[in-house]
Amino acid sequence: MSEKTKQPKKVVLLDLDGTLTKSDPGIIGCVVKVFEELGYPVPDDEELQRFIGPAIVESLQRNNIPDDLLDEGIAIYRRYYAQEAVFDDPNNPGQKVPGRLNNTIYDGIPEQLAKLRADGYYLAIASCKPQYQCIPICEHFHLVDTMVNGIYGASEDNSRLDKDQVIQWAFDHIGFDEAAGDKALMVGDRWTDADGAKACGLDCLGCGWGYAEPGELKEHGAYKVIDSVSELAQTIEDYFA
């Protein structure tokens, strides 16, 4: 295909936790294990909810885990999240799974993503969760290949941690070129998505079914907030139109 006939890309960047998957039981379960094993009081339910979205290191710092225990805290979290099958599997009663699979996909998400794929959008997961953790979750829920085109997450070494860094990483791999007419939209449920989008010169569509506190998405500049998964594909189509 010659350059002249190449269609500009329509890229939809999708957050994972709270946008595509209801992941709070697994994340919160692992966070509780961290505080228990470090011997610190477990935060209250409201504060535990705030662990969903930002990088785990930021949330531990916010909860006064001292700097010299942060690496150990992250290691405990990752062990329960990825390896230790101690949680009940919500999708297969009687089975035990690690935290990352103590998780369900929101009703309607597969159908909404299928519609967007069929209409020619490039769908990329852009998560602050480490990429090596995103991939097995996406495989477990059959998001890979059938529903999304690419999976981009944080790096294991914390060099790529924030949403704007993940978005840039995704763009580098996709070959995103604004000058060639490519257009992108961030879709997510937390302030981290809205701030990351803004830092990259993008708009953010807010997902009201996720983990944002009241007013959070609007305060951080989401151009629109939708309350139902069923609105997703149409709202994205309207945006790109």
GROMACS .gro file of C-alpha atoms in nm:
model
  241
    1MET     CA    1   0.000   0.000   0.000
    2SER     CA    2   0.149   0.337  -0.094
    3GLU     CA    3   0.187   0.616   0.160
    4LYS     CA    4  -0.082   0.819  -0.012
    5THR     CA    5  -0.350   0.556   0.030
    6LYS     CA    6  -0.255   0.462   0.386
    7GLN     CA    7  -0.545   0.522   0.622
    8PRO     CA    8  -0.471   0.728   0.933
    9LYS     CA    9  -0.478   0.514   1.246
   10LYS     CA   10  -0.764   0.543   1.494
   11VAL     CA   11  -0.610   0.433   1.824
   12VAL     CA   12  -0.815   0.366   2.137
   13LEU     CA   13  -0.600   0.327   2.450
   14LEU     CA   14  -0.782   0.126   2.714
   15ASP     CA   15  -0.702   0.114   3.082
   16LEU     CA   16  -0.738  -0.237   3.229
   17ASP     CA   17  -0.840  -0.227   3.599
   18GLY     CA   18  -1.180  -0.062   3.647
   19THR     CA   19  -1.225  -0.012   3.274
   20LEU     CA   20  -1.222  -0.362   3.124
   21THR     CA   21  -1.199  -0.572   3.441
   22LYS     CA   22  -1.342  -0.555   3.791
   23SER     CA   23  -1.015  -0.627   3.965
   24ASP     CA   24  -1.060  -0.482   4.314
   25PRO     CA   25  -1.095  -0.815   4.503
   26GLY     CA   26  -0.755  -0.936   4.382
   27ILE     CA   27  -0.570  -0.607   4.419
   28ILE     CA   28  -0.711  -0.531   4.765
   29GLY     CA   29  -0.651  -0.889   4.882
   30CYS     CA   30  -0.283  -0.858   4.790
   31VAL     CA   31  -0.251  -0.513   4.949
   32VAL     CA   32  -0.389  -0.650   5.276
   33LYS     CA   33  -0.122  -0.925   5.265
   34VAL     CA   34   0.150  -0.658   5.227
   35PHE     CA   35   0.044  -0.467   5.539
   36GLU     CA   36  -0.002  -0.788   5.740
   37GLU     CA   37   0.341  -0.926   5.646
   38LEU     CA   38   0.519  -0.592   5.705
   39GLY     CA   39   0.343  -0.561   6.042
   40TYR     CA   40   0.163  -0.234   5.962
   41PRO     CA   41  -0.207  -0.163   6.027
   42VAL     CA   42  -0.425  -0.243   5.725
   43PRO     CA   43  -0.577   0.077   5.578
   44ASP     CA   44  -0.955   0.126   5.592
   45ASP     CA   45  -1.179   0.021   5.303
   46GLU     CA   46  -1.189   0.371   5.153
   47GLU     CA   47  -0.810   0.393   5.142
   48LEU     CA   48  -0.777   0.036   5.009
   49GLN     CA   49  -0.993   0.138   4.711
   50ARG     CA   50  -0.735   0.409   4.630
   51PHE     CA   51  -0.476   0.140   4.556
   52ILE     CA   52  -0.659   0.065   4.230
   53GLY     CA   53  -0.508   0.268   3.946
   54PRO     CA   54  -0.180   0.425   4.060
   55ALA     CA   55   0.148   0.237   4.078
   56ILE     CA   56   0.168   0.024   4.394
   57VAL     CA   57   0.485   0.205   4.512
   58GLU     CA   58   0.300   0.541   4.514
   59SER     CA   59   0.015   0.399   4.720
   60LEU     CA   60   0.251   0.239   4.974
   61GLN     CA   61   0.432   0.572   5.013
   62ARG     CA   62   0.099   0.750   5.063
   63ASN     CA   63   0.024   0.506   5.345
   64ASN     CA   64   0.351   0.577   5.528
   65ILE     CA   65   0.538   0.259   5.444
   66PRO     CA   66   0.900   0.370   5.504
   67ASP     CA   67   1.136   0.394   5.207
   68ASP     CA   68   1.354   0.108   5.330
   69LEU     CA   69   1.053  -0.130   5.325
   70LEU     CA   70   0.908  -0.030   4.987
   71ASP     CA   71   1.097  -0.292   4.784
   72GLU     CA   72   0.992  -0.565   5.026
   73GLY     CA   73   0.631  -0.445   5.015
   74ILE     CA   74   0.628  -0.451   4.635
   75ALA     CA   75   0.782  -0.801   4.635
   76ILE     CA   76   0.512  -0.930   4.873
   77TYR     CA   77   0.239  -0.772   4.661
   78ARG     CA   78   0.376  -0.920   4.339
   79ARG     CA   79   0.415  -1.265   4.494
   80TYR     CA   80   0.049  -1.283   4.598
   81TYR     CA   81  -0.065  -1.109   4.282
   82ALA     CA   82   0.115  -1.336   4.037
   83GLN     CA   83   0.210  -1.660   4.212
   84GLU     CA   84   0.043  -1.753   4.541
   85ALA     CA   85  -0.295  -1.914   4.464
   86VAL     CA   86  -0.469  -1.825   4.791
   87PHE     CA   87  -0.783  -1.647   4.667
   88ASP     CA   88  -1.118  -1.797   4.561
   89ASP     CA   89  -1.164  -1.787   4.182
   90PRO     CA   90  -1.481  -1.584   4.108
   91ASN     CA   91  -1.508  -1.750   3.765
   92ASN     CA   92  -1.453  -2.111   3.881
   93PRO     CA   93  -1.597  -2.178   4.227
   94GLY     CA   94  -1.382  -2.410   4.435
   95GLN     CA   95  -1.059  -2.317   4.255
   96LYS     CA   96  -0.783  -2.104   4.413
   97VAL     CA   97  -0.603  -1.840   4.207
   98PRO     CA   98  -0.339  -1.568   4.254
   99GLY     CA   99  -0.464  -1.214   4.302
  100ARG     CA  100  -0.450  -1.114   3.936
  101LEU     CA  101  -0.712  -1.378   3.849
  102ASN     CA  102  -0.939  -1.287   4.144
  103ASN     CA  103  -1.096  -1.070   3.880
  104THR     CA  104  -1.388  -1.058   3.635
  105ILE     CA  105  -1.443  -0.889   3.300
  106TYR     CA  106  -1.726  -0.633   3.303
  107ASP     CA  107  -2.047  -0.746   3.135
  108GLY     CA  108  -2.070  -0.613   2.781
  109ILE     CA  109  -1.699  -0.533   2.734
  110PRO     CA  110  -1.632  -0.815   2.483
  111GLU     CA  111  -1.923  -0.701   2.263
  112GLN     CA  112  -1.821  -0.334   2.277
  113LEU     CA  113  -1.460  -0.411   2.185
  114ALA     CA  114  -1.568  -0.645   1.905
  115LYS     CA  115  -1.774  -0.364   1.752
  116LEU     CA  116  -1.479  -0.123   1.764
  117ARG     CA  117  -1.241  -0.382   1.617
  118ALA     CA  118  -1.488  -0.449   1.336
  119ASP     CA  119  -1.505  -0.075   1.264
  120GLY     CA  120  -1.128  -0.053   1.215
  121TYR     CA  121  -1.004   0.087   1.542
  122TYR     CA  122  -0.664  -0.015   1.681
  123LEU     CA  123  -0.734  -0.114   2.042
  124ALA     CA  124  -0.439  -0.106   2.282
  125ILE     CA  125  -0.439  -0.174   2.654
  126ALA     CA  126  -0.238   0.098   2.832
  127SER     CA  127  -0.203   0.012   3.200
  128CYS     CA  128   0.018   0.121   3.491
  129LYS     CA  129   0.026  -0.246   3.588
  130PRO     CA  130   0.357  -0.408   3.483
  131GLN     CA  131   0.330  -0.542   3.129
  132TYR     CA  132   0.437  -0.894   3.234
  133GLN     CA  133   0.133  -0.899   3.469
  134CYS     CA  134  -0.110  -0.753   3.214
  135ILE     CA  135  -0.043  -1.023   2.955
  136PRO     CA  136  -0.158  -1.331   3.157
  137ILE     CA  137  -0.469  -1.143   3.271
  138CYS     CA  138  -0.554  -1.055   2.911
  139GLU     CA  139  -0.489  -1.415   2.805
  140HIS     CA  140  -0.710  -1.546   3.088
  141PHE     CA  141  -1.003  -1.331   2.973
  142HIS     CA  142  -0.932  -1.391   2.601
  143LEU     CA  143  -0.868  -1.020   2.544
  144VAL     CA  144  -0.555  -1.101   2.344
  145ASP     CA  145  -0.600  -1.135   1.967
  146THR     CA  146  -0.979  -1.154   1.980
  147MET     CA  147  -1.045  -0.818   2.146
  148VAL     CA  148  -0.733  -0.600   2.152
  149ASN     CA  149  -0.443  -0.541   1.913
  150GLY     CA  150  -0.171  -0.469   2.168
  151ILE     CA  151  -0.092  -0.474   2.539
  152TYR     CA  152   0.127  -0.203   2.689
  153GLY     CA  153   0.208  -0.176   3.059
  154ALA     CA  154   0.462  -0.044   3.304
  155SER     CA  155   0.815  -0.184   3.315
  156GLU     CA  156   0.926  -0.419   3.591
  157ASP     CA  157   1.211  -0.186   3.693
  158ASN     CA  158   0.993   0.126   3.752
  159SER     CA  159   1.161   0.317   3.465
  160ARG     CA  160   0.820   0.325   3.291
  161LEU     CA  161   0.572   0.382   3.570
  162ASP     CA  162   0.320   0.658   3.499
  163LYS     CA  163   0.037   0.656   3.246
  164ASP     CA  164   0.196   0.916   3.017
  165GLN     CA  165   0.511   0.700   2.995
  166VAL     CA  166   0.298   0.394   2.912
  167ILE     CA  167   0.106   0.587   2.645
  168GLN     CA  168   0.433   0.701   2.487
  169TRP     CA  169   0.565   0.343   2.498
  170ALA     CA  170   0.248   0.224   2.322
  171PHE     CA  171   0.276   0.498   2.058
  172ASP     CA  172   0.639   0.408   1.987
  173HIS     CA  173   0.539   0.045   1.925
  174ILE     CA  174   0.228   0.125   1.723
  175GLY     CA  175   0.416   0.376   1.506
  176PHE     CA  176   0.167   0.648   1.599
  177ASP     CA  177   0.218   0.958   1.383
  178GLU     CA  178   0.000   1.260   1.451
  179ALA     CA  179   0.150   1.442   1.154
  180ALA     CA  180   0.019   1.165   0.927
  181GLY     CA  181  -0.333   1.214   1.061
  182ASP     CA  182  -0.331   0.943   1.328
  183LYS     CA  183  -0.572   1.014   1.613
  184ALA     CA  184  -0.595   0.861   1.960
  185LEU     CA  185  -0.821   0.863   2.265
  186MET     CA  186  -0.750   0.741   2.619
  187VAL     CA  187  -1.033   0.549   2.790
  188GLY     CA  188  -1.006   0.496   3.164
  189ASP     CA  189  -1.165   0.522   3.505
  190ARG     CA  190  -0.914   0.711   3.723
  191TRP     CA  191  -0.736   1.047   3.749
  192THR     CA  192  -0.418   0.871   3.637
  193ASP     CA  193  -0.580   0.809   3.297
  194ALA     CA  194  -0.699   1.168   3.260
  195ASP     CA  195  -0.365   1.317   3.372
  196GLY     CA  196  -0.164   1.077   3.154
  197ALA     CA  197  -0.377   1.160   2.851
  198LYS     CA  198  -0.339   1.534   2.912
  199ALA     CA  199   0.040   1.502   2.942
  200CYS     CA  200   0.041   1.337   2.598
  201GLY     CA  201  -0.194   1.590   2.440
  202LEU     CA  202  -0.488   1.349   2.429
  203ASP     CA  203  -0.847   1.357   2.547
  204CYS     CA  204  -0.969   1.108   2.806
  205LEU     CA  205  -1.309   0.939   2.805
  206GLY     CA  206  -1.402   0.857   3.165
  207CYS     CA  207  -1.561   0.525   3.262
  208GLY     CA  208  -1.805   0.586   3.545
  209TRP     CA  209  -1.836   0.215   3.632
  210GLY     CA  210  -1.476   0.198   3.758
  211TYR     CA  211  -1.294   0.309   4.070
  212ALA     CA  212  -1.296   0.689   4.051
  213GLU     CA  213  -1.417   0.890   4.347
  214PRO     CA  214  -1.716   1.120   4.280
  215GLY     CA  215  -1.617   1.407   4.051
  216GLU     CA  216  -1.259   1.280   4.011
  217LEU     CA  217  -1.263   1.228   3.634
  218LYS     CA  218  -1.421   1.565   3.555
  219GLU     CA  219  -1.185   1.744   3.796
  220HIS     CA  220  -0.887   1.594   3.613
  221GLY     CA  221  -1.018   1.700   3.273
  222ALA     CA  222  -1.197   1.398   3.122
  223TYR     CA  223  -1.388   1.545   2.826
  224LYS     CA  224  -1.686   1.317   2.899
  225VAL     CA  225  -1.781   1.052   3.155
  226ILE     CA  226  -2.010   0.763   3.062
  227ASP     CA  227  -2.190   0.553   3.322
  228SER     CA  228  -2.258   0.234   3.130
  229VAL     CA  229  -2.043  -0.014   2.936
  230SER     CA  230  -2.319  -0.020   2.673
  231GLU     CA  231  -2.234   0.343   2.577
  232LEU     CA  232  -1.865   0.274   2.512
  233ALA     CA  233  -1.842   0.192   2.140
  234GLN     CA  234  -2.092   0.457   2.032
  235THR     CA  235  -1.924   0.730   2.239
  236ILE     CA  236  -1.585   0.643   2.086
  237GLU     CA  237  -1.736   0.639   1.733
  238ASP     CA  238  -1.888   0.984   1.800
  239TYR     CA  239  -1.553   1.117   1.923
  240PHE     CA  240  -1.359   1.006   1.616
  241ALA     CA  241  -1.634   1.130   1.385
   0.00000   0.00000   0.00000
